[in-house]
């Protein structure tokens, strides 16, 4: 395999990964908007946008978070190597498949139906600019691809070899403004150190931030990493415009996002999670560990997570969180041990299989990586096609397709 994309797939849909979109709506975009209130310039980029659902999801978020923006200069850029996908993106016409994980009333708020297609309102289409770009071949930062406040580059690195991942990640980092964010799909950059970026672990996953100057930190400290738990499953505020006021776009009939696997339900493992009424439960400690991790306090997160583990030594979730923390600290051997334990405790945990496979690839243990991916494929194939695989927010059918390739 060389270091360029050898195979690509344009799989995408609106608000893919609820957890990441919750994070964008409730923390990252409000912070960026606040930071840009003086200059009123905001630059967002969906790199590898395929047929546009991701870029338009960003536009809908901006529309709800910043309804009065006439005096703002806002760029929402969608780029892709695939011209056919970009043509589809510019048309803004989508079939039901693009809405498979979207809030039920999204269509009501922003789309017009014609036959079996839904056309996005021109008002939102006009917010997004599309352009062709090969992330590997194009040199940037350059005249256009520069000074970004937020870059989403999700489910794109999976098509690149290790050298291309490193080169593109470095270029994306350099195209960010100070304090700007890079969001990838889960685990895409784990194991890669990207120059100039700090990783921040939220319950919804890792986000990378370009270093902020001391003055900017002082000015924005309260809003940069606020310790407020996100409301799951409410990634857009009540719908305005066409739909009735007060109608929540997300009405809760789809599973809510969570980084963790559900706590084991049954048998000895459940018994081990019980605690006395006065003591914090393993679940409380795990939630608290995630809150520390959200704030970037990985040491404290690790300590509290270890306490959870002492109460519930057979629960897979603390092992999984500790493995993620170990990876963030660059302790890949410890991460490997913890992921092995997670799989031992929950042999059906797809995420642990895939993260461990990525670690094995990193250390060139390719046979083990292959075995783990095959095992993950068998697990997802045994699930109903529409089951959601956490924390990837992907259906079992979709993941099976990807893993089978
Ligand atoms: C699976 S889609 C991801 C779409 C969207 N980001 C998401 O997560 O839903 C991957 C996209 O990456 C694009 N891509 C692959 N290699 C690329 C490259 N070298 N430069 C730009 N885009 C690329 C593909 O054309 C495809 O549209």
Short mmCIF file of C-alpha atoms in Angstrom, two decimals, residues 71-338:
data_model
loop_
_atom_site.label_atom_id
_atom_site.label_comp_id
_atom_site.label_asym_id
_atom_site.label_seq_id
_atom_site.Cartn_x
_atom_site.Cartn_y
_atom_site.Cartn_z
CA UNK A 71 -22.73 41.70 10.02
CA UNK A 72 -20.62 38.54 10.31
CA UNK A 73 -18.24 37.22 7.69
CA UNK A 74 -18.73 33.47 7.98
CA UNK A 75 -17.02 30.88 5.82
CA UNK A 76 -18.32 27.31 5.92
CA UNK A 77 -16.17 25.41 3.48
CA UNK A 78 -16.76 21.86 2.28
CA UNK A 79 -13.92 20.24 0.32
CA UNK A 80 -13.38 16.83 -1.20
CA UNK A 81 -11.26 15.10 -3.79
CA UNK A 82 -14.37 13.62 -5.42
CA UNK A 83 -15.99 16.02 -7.92
CA UNK A 84 -19.12 13.87 -8.29
CA UNK A 85 -19.74 14.03 -4.55
CA UNK A 86 -19.22 17.81 -4.64
CA UNK A 87 -21.77 18.21 -7.44
CA UNK A 88 -24.27 16.32 -5.31
CA UNK A 89 -23.36 18.52 -2.35
CA UNK A 90 -23.99 21.71 -4.33
CA UNK A 91 -27.45 20.45 -5.38
CA UNK A 92 -28.38 19.84 -1.75
CA UNK A 93 -30.85 17.06 -2.58
CA UNK A 94 -30.87 14.01 -0.35
CA UNK A 95 -32.66 10.69 0.04
CA UNK A 96 -33.88 9.16 3.29
CA UNK A 97 -30.55 7.35 3.81
CA UNK A 98 -28.82 10.67 4.53
CA UNK A 99 -31.21 11.26 7.46
CA UNK A 100 -30.84 7.87 9.09
CA UNK A 101 -29.38 9.22 12.33
CA UNK A 102 -30.77 12.75 12.15
CA UNK A 103 -33.31 14.30 14.49
CA UNK A 104 -36.78 13.36 13.29
CA UNK A 105 -37.91 16.94 12.64
CA UNK A 106 -34.75 18.09 10.84
CA UNK A 107 -36.50 17.71 7.50
CA UNK A 108 -39.46 19.72 8.75
CA UNK A 109 -37.17 22.59 9.71
CA UNK A 110 -34.81 22.82 6.79
CA UNK A 111 -35.97 20.72 3.83
CA UNK A 112 -38.65 20.62 1.14
CA UNK A 113 -39.84 17.23 -0.06
CA UNK A 114 -40.10 16.34 -3.74
CA UNK A 115 -40.87 12.68 -4.45
CA UNK A 116 -38.38 10.55 -2.59
CA UNK A 117 -35.88 13.43 -2.27
CA UNK A 118 -35.51 16.24 0.20
CA UNK A 119 -34.04 19.58 -0.93
CA UNK A 120 -32.20 21.68 1.62
CA UNK A 121 -33.41 25.28 1.94
CA UNK A 122 -31.46 27.66 -0.29
CA UNK A 123 -30.82 29.83 2.77
CA UNK A 124 -28.69 27.04 4.30
CA UNK A 125 -27.18 25.93 0.99
CA UNK A 126 -25.96 29.48 0.42
CA UNK A 127 -24.08 29.39 3.71
CA UNK A 128 -21.69 26.72 2.41
CA UNK A 129 -18.98 27.01 -0.25
CA UNK A 130 -17.73 23.80 -1.87
CA UNK A 131 -14.40 23.33 -3.59
CA UNK A 132 -12.34 20.42 -4.87
CA UNK A 133 -9.18 19.71 -2.92
CA UNK A 134 -6.86 16.77 -2.50
CA UNK A 135 -5.74 16.92 1.13
CA UNK A 136 -2.60 14.97 0.31
CA UNK A 137 -1.60 16.72 -2.90
CA UNK A 138 -2.57 20.32 -2.14
CA UNK A 139 -0.14 22.55 -0.32
CA UNK A 140 -1.74 24.42 2.53
CA UNK A 141 -2.08 26.66 4.46
CA UNK A 142 -2.37 28.74 1.30
CA UNK A 143 -4.47 31.54 -0.07
CA UNK A 144 -7.82 29.88 0.75
CA UNK A 145 -7.18 27.02 3.15
CA UNK A 146 -5.93 28.96 6.16
CA UNK A 147 -6.94 30.68 9.41
CA UNK A 148 -9.65 28.16 10.25
CA UNK A 149 -11.42 28.25 13.61
CA UNK A 150 -12.69 24.70 13.25
CA UNK A 151 -11.79 21.85 10.93
CA UNK A 152 -13.82 18.67 10.78
CA UNK A 153 -11.83 15.95 9.06
CA UNK A 154 -13.71 12.82 10.01
CA UNK A 155 -13.59 9.37 8.48
CA UNK A 156 -11.01 10.55 5.94
CA UNK A 157 -7.69 9.55 7.55
CA UNK A 158 -8.82 5.93 7.42
CA UNK A 159 -8.02 5.97 3.71
CA UNK A 160 -4.45 7.21 4.16
CA UNK A 161 -1.21 5.43 4.97
CA UNK A 162 0.66 6.43 8.14
CA UNK A 163 2.93 8.95 6.40
CA UNK A 164 0.03 10.66 4.68
CA UNK A 165 -1.91 10.81 7.97
CA UNK A 166 1.02 12.57 9.62
CA UNK A 167 1.56 14.98 6.72
CA UNK A 168 -2.13 15.91 6.35
CA UNK A 169 -2.62 16.27 10.10
CA UNK A 170 0.36 18.64 10.25
CA UNK A 171 -1.05 20.71 7.37
CA UNK A 172 -4.50 20.87 8.98
CA UNK A 173 -2.92 21.96 12.27
CA UNK A 174 -1.05 24.73 10.46
CA UNK A 175 -4.29 25.85 8.78
CA UNK A 176 -5.93 26.45 12.18
CA UNK A 177 -6.10 29.76 13.98
CA UNK A 178 -4.64 29.93 17.45
CA UNK A 179 -7.12 28.15 19.75
CA UNK A 180 -8.87 26.59 16.74
CA UNK A 181 -10.13 23.01 16.87
CA UNK A 182 -9.56 19.94 14.72
CA UNK A 183 -12.13 17.18 15.12
CA UNK A 184 -11.49 13.77 13.58
CA UNK A 185 -13.49 10.57 13.90
CA UNK A 186 -12.77 8.59 17.06
CA UNK A 187 -9.29 7.12 17.25
CA UNK A 188 -8.22 8.36 13.78
CA UNK A 189 -5.24 10.28 15.16
CA UNK A 190 -4.59 8.25 18.28
CA UNK A 191 -0.97 7.23 18.22
CA UNK A 192 -0.01 10.23 16.03
CA UNK A 193 1.59 13.26 17.62
CA UNK A 194 0.47 16.30 15.65
CA UNK A 195 2.77 19.28 15.74
CA UNK A 196 1.26 22.29 17.52
CA UNK A 197 -1.94 20.56 18.66
CA UNK A 198 -3.00 19.62 22.17
CA UNK A 199 -5.49 16.81 22.60
CA UNK A 200 -8.50 17.41 24.82
CA UNK A 201 -10.53 14.46 25.96
CA UNK A 202 -14.26 15.02 26.30
CA UNK A 203 -16.80 12.35 27.11
CA UNK A 204 -17.78 12.57 23.45
CA UNK A 205 -14.23 11.90 22.27
CA UNK A 206 -10.93 13.60 21.65
CA UNK A 207 -10.67 17.03 20.02
CA UNK A 208 -7.36 18.65 19.04
CA UNK A 209 -6.73 22.32 19.77
CA UNK A 210 -4.06 24.58 18.34
CA UNK A 211 -2.08 26.10 21.22
CA UNK A 212 -3.63 29.26 22.64
CA UNK A 213 -1.47 32.20 23.71
CA UNK A 214 -1.36 33.08 27.41
CA UNK A 215 -3.41 36.24 26.89
CA UNK A 216 -6.11 34.35 25.02
CA UNK A 217 -6.23 31.67 27.74
CA UNK A 218 -6.71 34.30 30.43
CA UNK A 219 -9.42 36.00 28.44
CA UNK A 220 -11.33 32.89 27.51
CA UNK A 221 -10.45 30.55 30.36
CA UNK A 222 -14.00 30.10 31.70
CA UNK A 223 -15.43 29.11 28.36
CA UNK A 224 -12.61 27.06 26.87
CA UNK A 225 -13.25 23.87 28.79
CA UNK A 226 -16.36 24.48 30.90
CA UNK A 227 -17.19 21.65 33.25
CA UNK A 228 -20.85 21.44 32.35
CA UNK A 229 -22.22 18.04 31.52
CA UNK A 230 -23.69 18.04 28.02
CA UNK A 231 -27.33 17.26 27.58
CA UNK A 232 -27.24 14.18 25.46
CA UNK A 233 -29.35 13.98 22.36
CA UNK A 234 -30.30 17.65 22.07
CA UNK A 235 -27.82 18.90 19.58
CA UNK A 236 -30.04 21.54 18.04
CA UNK A 237 -32.18 24.06 19.90
CA UNK A 238 -35.90 24.24 19.27
CA UNK A 239 -36.68 24.54 15.61
CA UNK A 240 -37.36 28.01 14.31
CA UNK A 241 -38.94 29.08 11.06
CA UNK A 242 -41.16 26.54 9.35
CA UNK A 243 -41.73 24.25 12.28
CA UNK A 244 -43.71 25.07 15.40
CA UNK A 245 -41.79 26.96 18.07
CA UNK A 246 -40.84 24.75 20.95
CA UNK A 247 -40.70 21.55 18.93
CA UNK A 248 -37.46 19.87 19.87
CA UNK A 249 -35.67 18.65 16.80
CA UNK A 250 -34.34 15.78 18.76
CA UNK A 251 -37.23 14.06 20.41
CA UNK A 252 -35.31 11.33 22.04
CA UNK A 253 -36.44 8.27 20.12
CA UNK A 254 -32.91 7.44 19.04
CA UNK A 255 -30.25 6.18 21.40
CA UNK A 256 -28.37 8.90 23.28
CA UNK A 257 -24.62 9.18 22.82
CA UNK A 258 -22.22 7.90 25.38
CA UNK A 259 -18.52 7.32 25.32
CA UNK A 260 -18.81 4.31 27.55
CA UNK A 261 -20.21 0.93 26.87
CA UNK A 262 -23.30 0.23 28.94
CA UNK A 263 -22.42 -1.13 32.37
CA UNK A 264 -22.64 -4.89 32.51
CA UNK A 265 -26.12 -5.99 33.34
CA UNK A 266 -26.35 -9.29 35.13
CA UNK A 267 -24.31 -11.99 36.78
CA UNK A 268 -21.42 -11.49 39.12
CA UNK A 269 -20.15 -8.44 37.31
CA UNK A 270 -23.28 -6.45 38.20
CA UNK A 271 -23.03 -7.50 41.82
CA UNK A 272 -19.52 -6.13 41.92
CA UNK A 273 -20.73 -2.66 40.89
CA UNK A 274 -22.99 -2.31 43.97
CA UNK A 275 -21.85 0.05 46.72
CA UNK A 276 -23.19 1.28 50.05
CA UNK A 277 -25.73 4.14 49.82
CA UNK A 278 -23.34 6.70 51.32
CA UNK A 279 -20.35 5.87 49.12
CA UNK A 280 -20.17 7.04 45.51
CA UNK A 281 -21.04 4.24 43.14
CA UNK A 282 -18.73 3.02 40.40
CA UNK A 283 -21.01 4.79 37.91
CA UNK A 284 -20.72 8.09 39.85
CA UNK A 285 -16.95 7.79 39.94
CA UNK A 286 -16.82 6.94 36.25
CA UNK A 287 -18.95 10.00 35.44
CA UNK A 288 -16.67 12.13 37.59
CA UNK A 289 -13.57 10.66 35.91
CA UNK A 290 -15.02 11.62 32.54
CA UNK A 291 -15.72 15.14 33.81
CA UNK A 292 -12.05 15.49 34.82
CA UNK A 293 -11.00 14.13 31.46
CA UNK A 294 -13.34 16.68 29.82
CA UNK A 295 -11.37 19.44 31.50
CA UNK A 296 -8.08 18.00 30.31
CA UNK A 297 -7.14 16.89 33.85
CA UNK A 298 -6.05 13.41 32.81
CA UNK A 299 -4.17 12.63 36.05
CA UNK A 300 -7.21 13.31 38.22
CA UNK A 301 -9.40 11.47 35.71
CA UNK A 302 -7.09 8.47 36.00
CA UNK A 303 -7.16 8.53 39.81
CA UNK A 304 -10.94 8.70 40.02
CA UNK A 305 -11.31 6.06 37.33
CA UNK A 306 -9.00 3.78 39.33
CA UNK A 307 -11.30 4.27 42.34
CA UNK A 308 -14.24 3.20 40.17
CA UNK A 309 -12.21 0.16 39.22
CA UNK A 310 -11.53 -0.71 42.86
CA UNK A 311 -15.32 -0.81 43.48
CA UNK A 312 -16.13 -2.57 40.22
CA UNK A 313 -13.01 -4.50 39.25
CA UNK A 314 -14.92 -6.49 36.64
CA UNK A 315 -16.58 -3.55 34.88
CA UNK A 316 -15.19 -3.01 31.39
CA UNK A 317 -15.90 0.76 31.18
CA UNK A 318 -13.22 1.98 33.63
CA UNK A 319 -10.69 -0.23 31.86
CA UNK A 320 -11.72 1.29 28.55
CA UNK A 321 -11.50 4.88 29.84
CA UNK A 322 -8.10 4.19 31.45
CA UNK A 323 -6.93 2.76 28.13
CA UNK A 324 -7.96 5.98 26.37
CA UNK A 325 -6.18 8.06 29.00
CA UNK A 326 -3.06 5.92 28.63
CA UNK A 327 -3.12 6.46 24.85
CA UNK A 328 -3.44 10.20 25.33
CA UNK A 329 -0.36 10.11 27.55
CA UNK A 330 1.49 8.07 24.95
CA UNK A 331 1.67 4.99 27.19
CA UNK A 332 0.69 2.53 24.48
CA UNK A 333 1.84 -0.58 26.33
CA UNK A 334 -0.44 0.23 29.27
CA UNK A 335 -3.25 1.03 26.82
CA UNK A 336 -2.75 -2.37 25.20
CA UNK A 337 -2.97 -4.19 28.55
CA UNK A 338 -6.12 -2.27 29.50
#
